[in-house]
PDB file of C-alpha atoms in Angstrom:
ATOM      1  CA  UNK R   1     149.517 158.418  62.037  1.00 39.00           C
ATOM      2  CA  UNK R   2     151.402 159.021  58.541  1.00 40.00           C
ATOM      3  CA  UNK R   3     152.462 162.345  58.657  1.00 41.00           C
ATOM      4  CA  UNK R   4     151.849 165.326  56.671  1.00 42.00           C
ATOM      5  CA  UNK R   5     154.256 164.285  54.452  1.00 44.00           C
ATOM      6  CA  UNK R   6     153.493 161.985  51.364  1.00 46.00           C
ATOM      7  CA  UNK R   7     155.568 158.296  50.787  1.00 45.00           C
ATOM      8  CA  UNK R   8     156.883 159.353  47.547  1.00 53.00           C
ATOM      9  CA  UNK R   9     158.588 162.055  48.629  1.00 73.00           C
ATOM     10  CA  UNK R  10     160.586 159.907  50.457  1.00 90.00           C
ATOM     11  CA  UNK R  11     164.282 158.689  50.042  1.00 95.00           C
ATOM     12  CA  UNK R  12     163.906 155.136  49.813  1.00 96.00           C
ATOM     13  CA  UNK R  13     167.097 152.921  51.360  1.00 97.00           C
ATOM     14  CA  UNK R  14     167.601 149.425  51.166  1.00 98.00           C
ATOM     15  CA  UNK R  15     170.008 147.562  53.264  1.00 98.00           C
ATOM     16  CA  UNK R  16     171.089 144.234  53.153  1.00 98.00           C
ATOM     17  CA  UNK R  17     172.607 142.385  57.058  1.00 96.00           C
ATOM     18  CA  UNK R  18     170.636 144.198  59.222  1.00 96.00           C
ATOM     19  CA  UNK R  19     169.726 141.495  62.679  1.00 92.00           C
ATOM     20  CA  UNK R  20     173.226 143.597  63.936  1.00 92.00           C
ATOM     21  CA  UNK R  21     176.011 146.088  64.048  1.00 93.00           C
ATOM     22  CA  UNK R  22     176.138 148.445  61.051  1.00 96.00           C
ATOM     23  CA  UNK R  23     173.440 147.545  59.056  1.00 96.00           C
ATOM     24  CA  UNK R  24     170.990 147.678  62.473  1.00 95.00           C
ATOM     25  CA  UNK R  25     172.306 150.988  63.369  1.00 96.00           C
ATOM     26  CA  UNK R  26     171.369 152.476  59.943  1.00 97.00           C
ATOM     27  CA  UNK R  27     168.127 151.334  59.589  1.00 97.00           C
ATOM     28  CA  UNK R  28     167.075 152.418  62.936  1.00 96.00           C
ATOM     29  CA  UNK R  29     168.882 155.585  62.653  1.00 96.00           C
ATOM     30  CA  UNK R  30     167.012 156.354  59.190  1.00 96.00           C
ATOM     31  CA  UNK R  31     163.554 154.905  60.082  1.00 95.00           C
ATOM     32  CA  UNK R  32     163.345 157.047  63.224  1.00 94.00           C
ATOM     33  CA  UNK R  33     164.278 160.300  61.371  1.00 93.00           C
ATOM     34  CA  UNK R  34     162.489 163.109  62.904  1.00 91.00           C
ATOM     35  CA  UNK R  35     161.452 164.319  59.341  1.00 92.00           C
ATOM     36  CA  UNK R  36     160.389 161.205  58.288  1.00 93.00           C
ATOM     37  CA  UNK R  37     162.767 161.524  55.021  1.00 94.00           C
ATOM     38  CA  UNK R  38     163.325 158.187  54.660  1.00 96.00           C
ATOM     39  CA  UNK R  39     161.585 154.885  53.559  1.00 96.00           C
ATOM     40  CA  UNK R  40     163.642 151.750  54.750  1.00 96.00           C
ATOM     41  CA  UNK R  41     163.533 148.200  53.956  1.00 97.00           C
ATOM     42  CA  UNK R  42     165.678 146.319  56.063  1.00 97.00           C
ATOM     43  CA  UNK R  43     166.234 143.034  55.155  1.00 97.00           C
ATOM     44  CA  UNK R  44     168.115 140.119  57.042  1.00 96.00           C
ATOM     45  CA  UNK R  45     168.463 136.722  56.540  1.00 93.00           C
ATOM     46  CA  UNK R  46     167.061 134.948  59.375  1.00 92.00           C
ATOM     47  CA  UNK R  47     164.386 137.388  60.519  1.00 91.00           C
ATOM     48  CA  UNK R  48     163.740 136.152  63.926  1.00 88.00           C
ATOM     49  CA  UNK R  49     166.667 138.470  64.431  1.00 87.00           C
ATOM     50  CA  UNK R  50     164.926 141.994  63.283  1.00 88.00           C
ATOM     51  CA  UNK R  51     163.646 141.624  67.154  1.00 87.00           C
ATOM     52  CA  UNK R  52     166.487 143.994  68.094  1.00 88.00           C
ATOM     53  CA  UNK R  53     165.620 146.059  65.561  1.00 90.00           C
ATOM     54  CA  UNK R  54     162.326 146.677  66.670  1.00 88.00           C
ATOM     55  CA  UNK R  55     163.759 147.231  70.416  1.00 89.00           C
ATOM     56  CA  UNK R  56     165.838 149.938  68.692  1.00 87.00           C
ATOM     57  CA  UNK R  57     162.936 151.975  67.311  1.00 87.00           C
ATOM     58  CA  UNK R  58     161.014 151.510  70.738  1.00 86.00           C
ATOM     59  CA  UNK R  59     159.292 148.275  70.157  1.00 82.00           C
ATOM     60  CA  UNK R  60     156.665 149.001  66.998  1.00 79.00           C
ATOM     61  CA  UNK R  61     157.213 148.936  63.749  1.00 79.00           C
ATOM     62  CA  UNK R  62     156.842 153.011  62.410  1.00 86.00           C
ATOM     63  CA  UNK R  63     155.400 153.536  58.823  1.00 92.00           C
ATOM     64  CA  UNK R  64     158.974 154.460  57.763  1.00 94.00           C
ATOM     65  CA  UNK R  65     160.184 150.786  57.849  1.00 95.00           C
ATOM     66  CA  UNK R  66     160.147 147.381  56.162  1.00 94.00           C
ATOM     67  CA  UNK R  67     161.211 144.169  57.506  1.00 94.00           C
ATOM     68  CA  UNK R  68     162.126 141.954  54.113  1.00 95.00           C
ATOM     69  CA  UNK R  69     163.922 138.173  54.617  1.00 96.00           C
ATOM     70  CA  UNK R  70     166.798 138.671  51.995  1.00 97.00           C
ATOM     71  CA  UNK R  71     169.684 136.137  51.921  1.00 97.00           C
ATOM     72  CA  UNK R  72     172.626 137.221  49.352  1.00 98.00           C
ATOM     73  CA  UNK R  73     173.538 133.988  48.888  1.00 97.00           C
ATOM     74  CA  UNK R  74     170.296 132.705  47.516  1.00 97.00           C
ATOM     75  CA  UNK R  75     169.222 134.112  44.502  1.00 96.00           C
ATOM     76  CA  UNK R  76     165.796 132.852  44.846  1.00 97.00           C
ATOM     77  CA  UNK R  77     165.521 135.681  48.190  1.00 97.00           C
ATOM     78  CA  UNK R  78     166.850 138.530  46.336  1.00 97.00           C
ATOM     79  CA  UNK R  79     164.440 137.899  43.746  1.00 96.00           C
ATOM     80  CA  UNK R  80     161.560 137.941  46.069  1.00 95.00           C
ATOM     81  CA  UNK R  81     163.129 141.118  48.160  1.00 95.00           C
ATOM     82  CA  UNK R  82     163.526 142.636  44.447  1.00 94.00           C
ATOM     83  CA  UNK R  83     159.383 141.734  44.133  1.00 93.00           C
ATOM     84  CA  UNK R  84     158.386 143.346  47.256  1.00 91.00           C
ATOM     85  CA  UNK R  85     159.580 146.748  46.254  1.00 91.00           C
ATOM     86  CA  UNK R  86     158.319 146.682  42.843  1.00 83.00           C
ATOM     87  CA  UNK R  87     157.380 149.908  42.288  1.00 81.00           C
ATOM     88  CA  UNK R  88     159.010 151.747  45.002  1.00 85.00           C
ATOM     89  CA  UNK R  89     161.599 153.880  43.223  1.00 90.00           C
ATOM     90  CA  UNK R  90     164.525 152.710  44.917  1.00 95.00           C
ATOM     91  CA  UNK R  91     166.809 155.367  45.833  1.00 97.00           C
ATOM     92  CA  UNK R  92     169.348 154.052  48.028  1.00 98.00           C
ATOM     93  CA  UNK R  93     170.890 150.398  48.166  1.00 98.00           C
ATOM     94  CA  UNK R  94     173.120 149.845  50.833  1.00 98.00           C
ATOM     95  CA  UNK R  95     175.169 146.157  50.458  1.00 98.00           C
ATOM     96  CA  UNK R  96     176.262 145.896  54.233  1.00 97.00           C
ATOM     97  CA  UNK R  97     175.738 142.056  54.843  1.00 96.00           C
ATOM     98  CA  UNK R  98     179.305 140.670  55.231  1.00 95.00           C
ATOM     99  CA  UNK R  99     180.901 137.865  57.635  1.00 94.00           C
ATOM    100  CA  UNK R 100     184.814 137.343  58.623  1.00 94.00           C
ATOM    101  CA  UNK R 101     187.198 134.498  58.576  1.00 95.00           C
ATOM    102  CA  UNK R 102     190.419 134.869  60.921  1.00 95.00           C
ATOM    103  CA  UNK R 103     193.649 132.337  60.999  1.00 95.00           C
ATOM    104  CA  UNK R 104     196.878 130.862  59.829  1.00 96.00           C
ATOM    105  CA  UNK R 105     196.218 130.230  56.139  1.00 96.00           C
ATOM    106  CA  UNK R 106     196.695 126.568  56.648  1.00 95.00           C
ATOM    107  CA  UNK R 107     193.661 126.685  59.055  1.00 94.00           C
ATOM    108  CA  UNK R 108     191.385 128.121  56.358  1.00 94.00           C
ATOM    109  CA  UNK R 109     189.126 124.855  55.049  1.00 93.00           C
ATOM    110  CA  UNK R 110     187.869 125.032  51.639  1.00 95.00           C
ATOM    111  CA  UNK R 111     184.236 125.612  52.967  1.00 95.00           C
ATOM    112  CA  UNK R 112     184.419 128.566  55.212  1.00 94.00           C
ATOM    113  CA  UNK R 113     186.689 130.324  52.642  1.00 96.00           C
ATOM    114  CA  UNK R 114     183.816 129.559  50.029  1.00 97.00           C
ATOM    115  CA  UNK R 115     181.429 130.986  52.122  1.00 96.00           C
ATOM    116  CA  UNK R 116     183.104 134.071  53.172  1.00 96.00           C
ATOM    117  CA  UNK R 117     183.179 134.681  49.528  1.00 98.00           C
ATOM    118  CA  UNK R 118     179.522 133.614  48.628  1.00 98.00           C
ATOM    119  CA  UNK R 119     178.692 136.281  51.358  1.00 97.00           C
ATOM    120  CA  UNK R 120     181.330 139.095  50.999  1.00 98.00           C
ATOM    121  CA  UNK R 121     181.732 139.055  47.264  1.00 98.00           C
ATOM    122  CA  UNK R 122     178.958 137.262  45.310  1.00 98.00           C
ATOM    123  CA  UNK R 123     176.407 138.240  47.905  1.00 98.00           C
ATOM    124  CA  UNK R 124     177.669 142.061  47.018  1.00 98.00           C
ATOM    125  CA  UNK R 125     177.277 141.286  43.143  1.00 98.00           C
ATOM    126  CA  UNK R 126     174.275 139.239  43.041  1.00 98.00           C
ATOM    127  CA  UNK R 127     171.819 142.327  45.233  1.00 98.00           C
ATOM    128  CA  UNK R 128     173.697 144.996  42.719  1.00 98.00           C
ATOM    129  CA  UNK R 129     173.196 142.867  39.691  1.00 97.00           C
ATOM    130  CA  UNK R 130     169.219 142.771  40.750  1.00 96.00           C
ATOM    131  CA  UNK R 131     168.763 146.163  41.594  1.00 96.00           C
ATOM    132  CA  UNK R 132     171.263 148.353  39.400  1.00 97.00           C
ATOM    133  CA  UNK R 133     168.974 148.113  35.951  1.00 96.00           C
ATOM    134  CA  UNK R 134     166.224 150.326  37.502  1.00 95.00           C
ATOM    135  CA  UNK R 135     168.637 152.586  38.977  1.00 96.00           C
ATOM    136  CA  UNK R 136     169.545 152.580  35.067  1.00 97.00           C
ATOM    137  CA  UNK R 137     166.784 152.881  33.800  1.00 95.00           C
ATOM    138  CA  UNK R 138     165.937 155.990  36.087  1.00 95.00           C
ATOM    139  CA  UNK R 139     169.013 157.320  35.726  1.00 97.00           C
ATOM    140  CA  UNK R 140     169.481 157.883  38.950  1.00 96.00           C
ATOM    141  CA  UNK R 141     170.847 156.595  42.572  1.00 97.00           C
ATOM    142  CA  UNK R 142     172.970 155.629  44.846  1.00 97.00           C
ATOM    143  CA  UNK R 143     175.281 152.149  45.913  1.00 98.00           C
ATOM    144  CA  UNK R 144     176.797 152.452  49.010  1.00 98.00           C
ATOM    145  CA  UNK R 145     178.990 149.148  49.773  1.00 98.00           C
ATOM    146  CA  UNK R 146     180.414 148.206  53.645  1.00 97.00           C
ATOM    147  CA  UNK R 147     183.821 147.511  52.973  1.00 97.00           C
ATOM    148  CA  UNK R 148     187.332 147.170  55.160  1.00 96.00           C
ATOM    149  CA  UNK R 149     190.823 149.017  56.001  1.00 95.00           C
ATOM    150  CA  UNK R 150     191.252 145.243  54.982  1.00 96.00           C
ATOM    151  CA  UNK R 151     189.860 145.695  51.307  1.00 97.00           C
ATOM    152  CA  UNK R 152     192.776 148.225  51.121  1.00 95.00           C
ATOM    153  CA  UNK R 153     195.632 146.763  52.432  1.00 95.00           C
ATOM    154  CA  UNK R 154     196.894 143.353  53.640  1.00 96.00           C
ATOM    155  CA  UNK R 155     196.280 142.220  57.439  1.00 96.00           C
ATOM    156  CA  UNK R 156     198.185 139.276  58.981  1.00 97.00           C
ATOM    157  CA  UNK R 157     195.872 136.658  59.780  1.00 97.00           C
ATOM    158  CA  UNK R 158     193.430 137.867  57.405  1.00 97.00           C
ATOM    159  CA  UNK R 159     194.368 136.705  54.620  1.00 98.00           C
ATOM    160  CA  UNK R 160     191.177 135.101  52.818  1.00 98.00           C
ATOM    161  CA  UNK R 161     189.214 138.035  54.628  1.00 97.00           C
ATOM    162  CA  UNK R 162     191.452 140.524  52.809  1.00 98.00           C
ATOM    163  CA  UNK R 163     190.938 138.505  49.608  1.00 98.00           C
ATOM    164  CA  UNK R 164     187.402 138.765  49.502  1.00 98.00           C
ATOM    165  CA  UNK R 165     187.744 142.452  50.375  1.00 98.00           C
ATOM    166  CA  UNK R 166     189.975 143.466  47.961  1.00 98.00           C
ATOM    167  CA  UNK R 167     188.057 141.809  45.172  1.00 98.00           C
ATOM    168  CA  UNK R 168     184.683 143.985  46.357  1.00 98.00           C
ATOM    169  CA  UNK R 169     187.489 147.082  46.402  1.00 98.00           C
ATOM    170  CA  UNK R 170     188.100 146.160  42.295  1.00 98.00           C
ATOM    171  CA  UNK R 171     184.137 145.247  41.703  1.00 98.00           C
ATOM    172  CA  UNK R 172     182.763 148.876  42.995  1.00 98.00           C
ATOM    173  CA  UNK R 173     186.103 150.980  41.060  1.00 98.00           C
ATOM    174  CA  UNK R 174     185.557 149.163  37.925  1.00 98.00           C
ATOM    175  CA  UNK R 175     181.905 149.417  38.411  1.00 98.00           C
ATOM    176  CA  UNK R 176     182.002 152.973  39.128  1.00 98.00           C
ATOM    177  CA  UNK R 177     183.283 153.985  36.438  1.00 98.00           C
ATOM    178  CA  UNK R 178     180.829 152.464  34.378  1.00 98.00           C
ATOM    179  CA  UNK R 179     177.998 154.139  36.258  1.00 98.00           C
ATOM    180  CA  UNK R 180     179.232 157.613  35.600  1.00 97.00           C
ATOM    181  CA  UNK R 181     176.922 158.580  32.572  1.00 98.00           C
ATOM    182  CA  UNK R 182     174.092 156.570  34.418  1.00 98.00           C
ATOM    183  CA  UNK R 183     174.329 159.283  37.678  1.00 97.00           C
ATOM    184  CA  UNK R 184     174.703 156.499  39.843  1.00 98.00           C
ATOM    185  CA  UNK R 185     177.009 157.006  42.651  1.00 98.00           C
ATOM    186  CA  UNK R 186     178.988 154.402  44.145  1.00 98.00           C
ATOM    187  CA  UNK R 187     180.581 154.530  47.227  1.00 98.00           C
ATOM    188  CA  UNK R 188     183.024 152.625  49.553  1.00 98.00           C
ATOM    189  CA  UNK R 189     182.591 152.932  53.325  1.00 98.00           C
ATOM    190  CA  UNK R 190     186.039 151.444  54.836  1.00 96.00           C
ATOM    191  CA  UNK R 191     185.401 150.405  58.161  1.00 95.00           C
ATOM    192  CA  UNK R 192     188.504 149.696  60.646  1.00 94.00           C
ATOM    193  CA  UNK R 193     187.615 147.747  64.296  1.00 93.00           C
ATOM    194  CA  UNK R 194     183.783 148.097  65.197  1.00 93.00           C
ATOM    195  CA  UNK R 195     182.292 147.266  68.329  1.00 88.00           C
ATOM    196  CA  UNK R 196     179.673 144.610  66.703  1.00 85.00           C
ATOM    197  CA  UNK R 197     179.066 141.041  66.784  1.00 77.00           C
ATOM    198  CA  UNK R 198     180.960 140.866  64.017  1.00 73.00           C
ATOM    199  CA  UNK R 199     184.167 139.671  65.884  1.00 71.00           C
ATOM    200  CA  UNK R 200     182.198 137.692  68.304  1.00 69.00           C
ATOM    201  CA  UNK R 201     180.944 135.660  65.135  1.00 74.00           C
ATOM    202  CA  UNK R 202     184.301 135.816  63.403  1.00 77.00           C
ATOM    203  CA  UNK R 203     185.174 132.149  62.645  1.00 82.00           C
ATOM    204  CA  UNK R 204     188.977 131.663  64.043  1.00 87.00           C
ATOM    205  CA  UNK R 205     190.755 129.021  64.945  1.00 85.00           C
ATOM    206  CA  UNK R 206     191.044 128.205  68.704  1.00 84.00           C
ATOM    207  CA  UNK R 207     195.359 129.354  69.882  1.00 83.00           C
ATOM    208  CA  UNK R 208     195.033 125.858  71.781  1.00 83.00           C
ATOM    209  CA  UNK R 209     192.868 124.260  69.461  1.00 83.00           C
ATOM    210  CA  UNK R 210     193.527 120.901  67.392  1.00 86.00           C
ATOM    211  CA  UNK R 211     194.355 122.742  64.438  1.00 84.00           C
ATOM    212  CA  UNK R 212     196.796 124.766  65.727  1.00 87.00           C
ATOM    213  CA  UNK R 213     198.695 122.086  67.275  1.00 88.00           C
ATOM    214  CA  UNK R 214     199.485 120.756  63.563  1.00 90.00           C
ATOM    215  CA  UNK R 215     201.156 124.183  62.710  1.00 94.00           C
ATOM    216  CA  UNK R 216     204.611 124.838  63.107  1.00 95.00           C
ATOM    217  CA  UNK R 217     205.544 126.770  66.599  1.00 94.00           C
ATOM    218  CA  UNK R 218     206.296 130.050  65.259  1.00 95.00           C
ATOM    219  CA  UNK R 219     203.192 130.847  63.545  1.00 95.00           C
ATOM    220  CA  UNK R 220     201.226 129.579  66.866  1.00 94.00           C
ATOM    221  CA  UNK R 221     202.964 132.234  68.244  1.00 94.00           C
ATOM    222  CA  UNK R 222     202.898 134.933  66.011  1.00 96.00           C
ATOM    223  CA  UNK R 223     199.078 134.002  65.923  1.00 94.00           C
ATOM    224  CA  UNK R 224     198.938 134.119  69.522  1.00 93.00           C
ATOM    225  CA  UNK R 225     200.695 137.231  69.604  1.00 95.00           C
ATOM    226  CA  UNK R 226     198.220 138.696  66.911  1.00 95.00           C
ATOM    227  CA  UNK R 227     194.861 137.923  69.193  1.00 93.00           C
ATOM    228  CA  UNK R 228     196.796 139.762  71.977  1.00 93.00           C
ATOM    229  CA  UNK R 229     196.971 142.806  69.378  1.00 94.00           C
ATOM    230  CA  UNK R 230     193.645 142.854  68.157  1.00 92.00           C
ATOM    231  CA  UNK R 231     192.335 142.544  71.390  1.00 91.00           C
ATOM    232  CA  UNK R 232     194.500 145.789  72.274  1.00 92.00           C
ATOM    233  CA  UNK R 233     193.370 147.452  69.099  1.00 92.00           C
ATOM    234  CA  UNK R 234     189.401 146.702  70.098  1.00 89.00           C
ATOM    235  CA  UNK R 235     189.868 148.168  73.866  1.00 90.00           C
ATOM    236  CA  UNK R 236     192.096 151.169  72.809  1.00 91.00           C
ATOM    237  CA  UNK R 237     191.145 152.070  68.995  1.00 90.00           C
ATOM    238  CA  UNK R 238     187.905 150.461  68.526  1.00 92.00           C
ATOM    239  CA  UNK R 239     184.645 152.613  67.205  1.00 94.00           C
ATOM    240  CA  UNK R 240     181.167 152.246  68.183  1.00 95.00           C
ATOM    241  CA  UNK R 241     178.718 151.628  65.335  1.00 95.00           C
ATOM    242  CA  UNK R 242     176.887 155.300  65.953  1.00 96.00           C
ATOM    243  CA  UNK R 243     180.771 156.747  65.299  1.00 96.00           C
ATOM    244  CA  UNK R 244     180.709 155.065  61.926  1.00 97.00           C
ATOM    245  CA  UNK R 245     177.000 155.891  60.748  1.00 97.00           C
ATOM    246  CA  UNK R 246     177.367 159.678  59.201  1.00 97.00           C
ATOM    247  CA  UNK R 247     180.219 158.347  56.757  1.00 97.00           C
ATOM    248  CA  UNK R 248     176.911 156.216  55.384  1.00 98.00           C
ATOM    249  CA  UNK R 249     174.596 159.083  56.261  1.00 97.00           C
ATOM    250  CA  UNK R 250     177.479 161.672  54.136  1.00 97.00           C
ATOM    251  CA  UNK R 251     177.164 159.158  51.228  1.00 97.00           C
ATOM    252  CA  UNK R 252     173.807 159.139  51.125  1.00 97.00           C
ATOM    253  CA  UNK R 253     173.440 162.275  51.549  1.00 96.00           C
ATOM    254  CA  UNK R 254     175.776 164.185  50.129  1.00 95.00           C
ATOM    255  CA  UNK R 255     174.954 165.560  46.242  1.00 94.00           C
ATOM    256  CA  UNK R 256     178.486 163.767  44.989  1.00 95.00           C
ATOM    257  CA  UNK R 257     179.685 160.847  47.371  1.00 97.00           C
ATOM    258  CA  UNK R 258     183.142 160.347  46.646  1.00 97.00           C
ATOM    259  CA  UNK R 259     184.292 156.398  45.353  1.00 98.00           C
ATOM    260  CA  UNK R 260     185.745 156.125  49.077  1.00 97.00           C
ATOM    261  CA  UNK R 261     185.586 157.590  52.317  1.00 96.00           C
ATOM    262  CA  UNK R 262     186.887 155.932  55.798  1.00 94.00           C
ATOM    263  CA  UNK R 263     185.270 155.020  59.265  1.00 94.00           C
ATOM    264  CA  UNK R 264     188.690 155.548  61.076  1.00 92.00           C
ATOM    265  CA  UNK R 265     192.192 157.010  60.812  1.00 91.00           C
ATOM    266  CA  UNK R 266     193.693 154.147  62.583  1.00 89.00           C
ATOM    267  CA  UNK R 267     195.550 152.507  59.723  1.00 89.00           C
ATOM    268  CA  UNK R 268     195.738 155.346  57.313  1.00 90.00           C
ATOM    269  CA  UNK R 269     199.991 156.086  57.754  1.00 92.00           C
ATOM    270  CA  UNK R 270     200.261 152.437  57.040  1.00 93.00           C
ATOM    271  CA  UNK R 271     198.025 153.179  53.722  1.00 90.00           C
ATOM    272  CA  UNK R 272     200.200 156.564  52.846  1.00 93.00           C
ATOM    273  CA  UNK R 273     203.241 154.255  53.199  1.00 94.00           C
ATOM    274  CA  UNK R 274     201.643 151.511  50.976  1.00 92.00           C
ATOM    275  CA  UNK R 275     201.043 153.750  48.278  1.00 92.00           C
ATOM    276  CA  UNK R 276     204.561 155.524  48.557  1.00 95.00           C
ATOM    277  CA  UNK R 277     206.607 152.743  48.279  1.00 94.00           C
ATOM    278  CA  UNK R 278     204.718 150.778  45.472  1.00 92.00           C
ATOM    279  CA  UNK R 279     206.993 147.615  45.509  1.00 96.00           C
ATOM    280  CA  UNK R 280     205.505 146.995  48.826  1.00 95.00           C
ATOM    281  CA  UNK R 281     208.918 146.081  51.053  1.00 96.00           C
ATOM    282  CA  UNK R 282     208.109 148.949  52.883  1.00 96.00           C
ATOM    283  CA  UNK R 283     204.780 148.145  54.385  1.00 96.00           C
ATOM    284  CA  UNK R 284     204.783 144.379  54.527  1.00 96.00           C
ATOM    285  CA  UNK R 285     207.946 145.189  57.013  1.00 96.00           C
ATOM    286  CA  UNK R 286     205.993 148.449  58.539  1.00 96.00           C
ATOM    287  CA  UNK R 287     202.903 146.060  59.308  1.00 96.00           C
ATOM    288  CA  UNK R 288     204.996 143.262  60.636  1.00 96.00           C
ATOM    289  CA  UNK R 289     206.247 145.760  63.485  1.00 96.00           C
ATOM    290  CA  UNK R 290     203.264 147.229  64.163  1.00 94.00           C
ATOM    291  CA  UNK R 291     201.625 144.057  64.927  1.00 95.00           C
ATOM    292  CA  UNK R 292     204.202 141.912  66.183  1.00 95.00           C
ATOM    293  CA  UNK R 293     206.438 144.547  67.674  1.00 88.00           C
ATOM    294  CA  UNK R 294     209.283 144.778  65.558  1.00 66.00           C
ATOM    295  CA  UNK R 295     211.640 142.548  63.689  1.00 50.00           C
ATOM    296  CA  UNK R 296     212.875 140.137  66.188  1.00 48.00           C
ATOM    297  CA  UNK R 297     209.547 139.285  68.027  1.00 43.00           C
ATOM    298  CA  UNK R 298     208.267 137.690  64.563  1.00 41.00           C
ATOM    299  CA  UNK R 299     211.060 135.147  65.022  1.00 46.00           C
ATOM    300  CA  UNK R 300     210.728 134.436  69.063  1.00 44.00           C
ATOM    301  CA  UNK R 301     209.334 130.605  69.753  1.00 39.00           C
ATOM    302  CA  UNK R 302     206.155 130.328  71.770  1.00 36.00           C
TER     303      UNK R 302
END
């Protein structure tokens, strides 16, 4: 059955990461619009994951969606993604594949912070850098890009994380700015804690593993003392993917998406204070107590 209504009247979407969380949420959520509005083309990198996918939309593939392999890190995939929607007029591209890194600094090895920024950064630049000269061309569309309460302000034990998402925070505001006569909006989704695999596939060092043993005691401590946060902040603060999906749905949606728009409120007087007190005393100290729980604990031994 296709509908009364025609393909090309259709909003076409394409999202990068979409085996899980985010990504999987919105693709579903678009594909099985009731007023079949959308076209998506979901794209993953392994996709003997887009499985769950299918579950999600009842175990079929409808007309409205597109499976496509796409790995950001290989521009040889984004090239053939790019070739399979040759002459769709894409509407919509939604950069939402991303992976974490969590640890002392010292812990960090060359390769996994490489990686995290092949993914998070030049995975980001390379799918915009393929599909922004149509947009261009046309004149028209939208670039909606998964960031992080961590692309706007530091977070302890996050450090290379932060890094990478600060540098997609200054790619998408320079960029935007440049898009302006081109009526291409570009938008920021910051995302605090999600309920997603995401953590569960977080690479972090081990509190009792080997390579926290070589670290000094206080930072085991004030690491271990940091898991026992987060883990606090995911059962108390936490949201659940569908909480997060109408800040993409507003952006794509909405006639002028603004450059940035939050999932969550959780970290937002910390962000106030950040931008109050621009030498940044002020919230390096602010963060410290939230986390660790005041001044003194950051000095107690393990």
């Amino acid at each position: 059955d296709q509908g009364t209504e025609s393909p090309r009247h259709r909003t076409t979407v394409l999202i990068t990461g979409c085996s899980s969380g985010i990504g999987l949420g919105l693709a579903a959520r678009l594909a099985a619009d009731a007023t079949r509005r959308f076209k998506v083309y979901a794209t993953m990198r392994d996709l003997a994951k887009g499985e769950r996918l299918l579950q999600c939309l009842g175990g079929h593939c409808p007309d409205t969606l597109e499976v496509l392999q796409l790995d950001v890190t290989d521009p040889c995939s984004l090239a053939a993604a790019a070739q399979q929607v040759q002459g769709q007029r894409l509407d919509v591209l939604v950069c939402n594949a991303g992976v974490g890194l969590m640890g002392p600094l010292e812990t960090c090895s060359d390769q996994a912070m490489k990686t995290l920024f092949d993914v998070n950064l030049f995975g980001a630049v390379r799918t915009i850098q393929t599909f922004l000269p149509a947009m261009k061309s046309r004149r028209a569309g939208r670039i909606i890009v998964s960031s992080s309460i961590g692309g706007l302000q530091g977070l302890p034990f996050n450090a290379v994380y932060c890094a990478s998402k600060f540098a997609v925070e200054g790619l998408c505001e320079s960029l935007a700015i440049v898009l302006r006569p081109f009526n291409i909006h570009l938008t920021l989704v910051e995302c605090g804690p999600v309920h997603t695999s995401f953590q569960a596939n977080l690479q972090r060092p081990d509190p009792e593993g080997s390579e926290m043993r070589r670290l000094d005691a206080e930072t085991q401590g004030l690491y271990r003392r940091y898991l026992g946060h987060c883990q606090s902040i995911f059962r108390d603060a936490a949201q659940e993917v569908e909480e997060v999906l109408p800040v993409f749905l507003d952006a794509i949606g909405s006639p002028c998406p603004p450059l940035r728009c939050a999932s969550t409120q959780l970290l937002a007087p910390l962000w106030r204070l950040r931008l109050s007190s621009p030498d940044g005393s002020a919230y390096v100290r602010a963060m410290h107590d939230f986390v660790f729980g005041g001044s003194e604990a950051g000095r107690e031994q393990p």
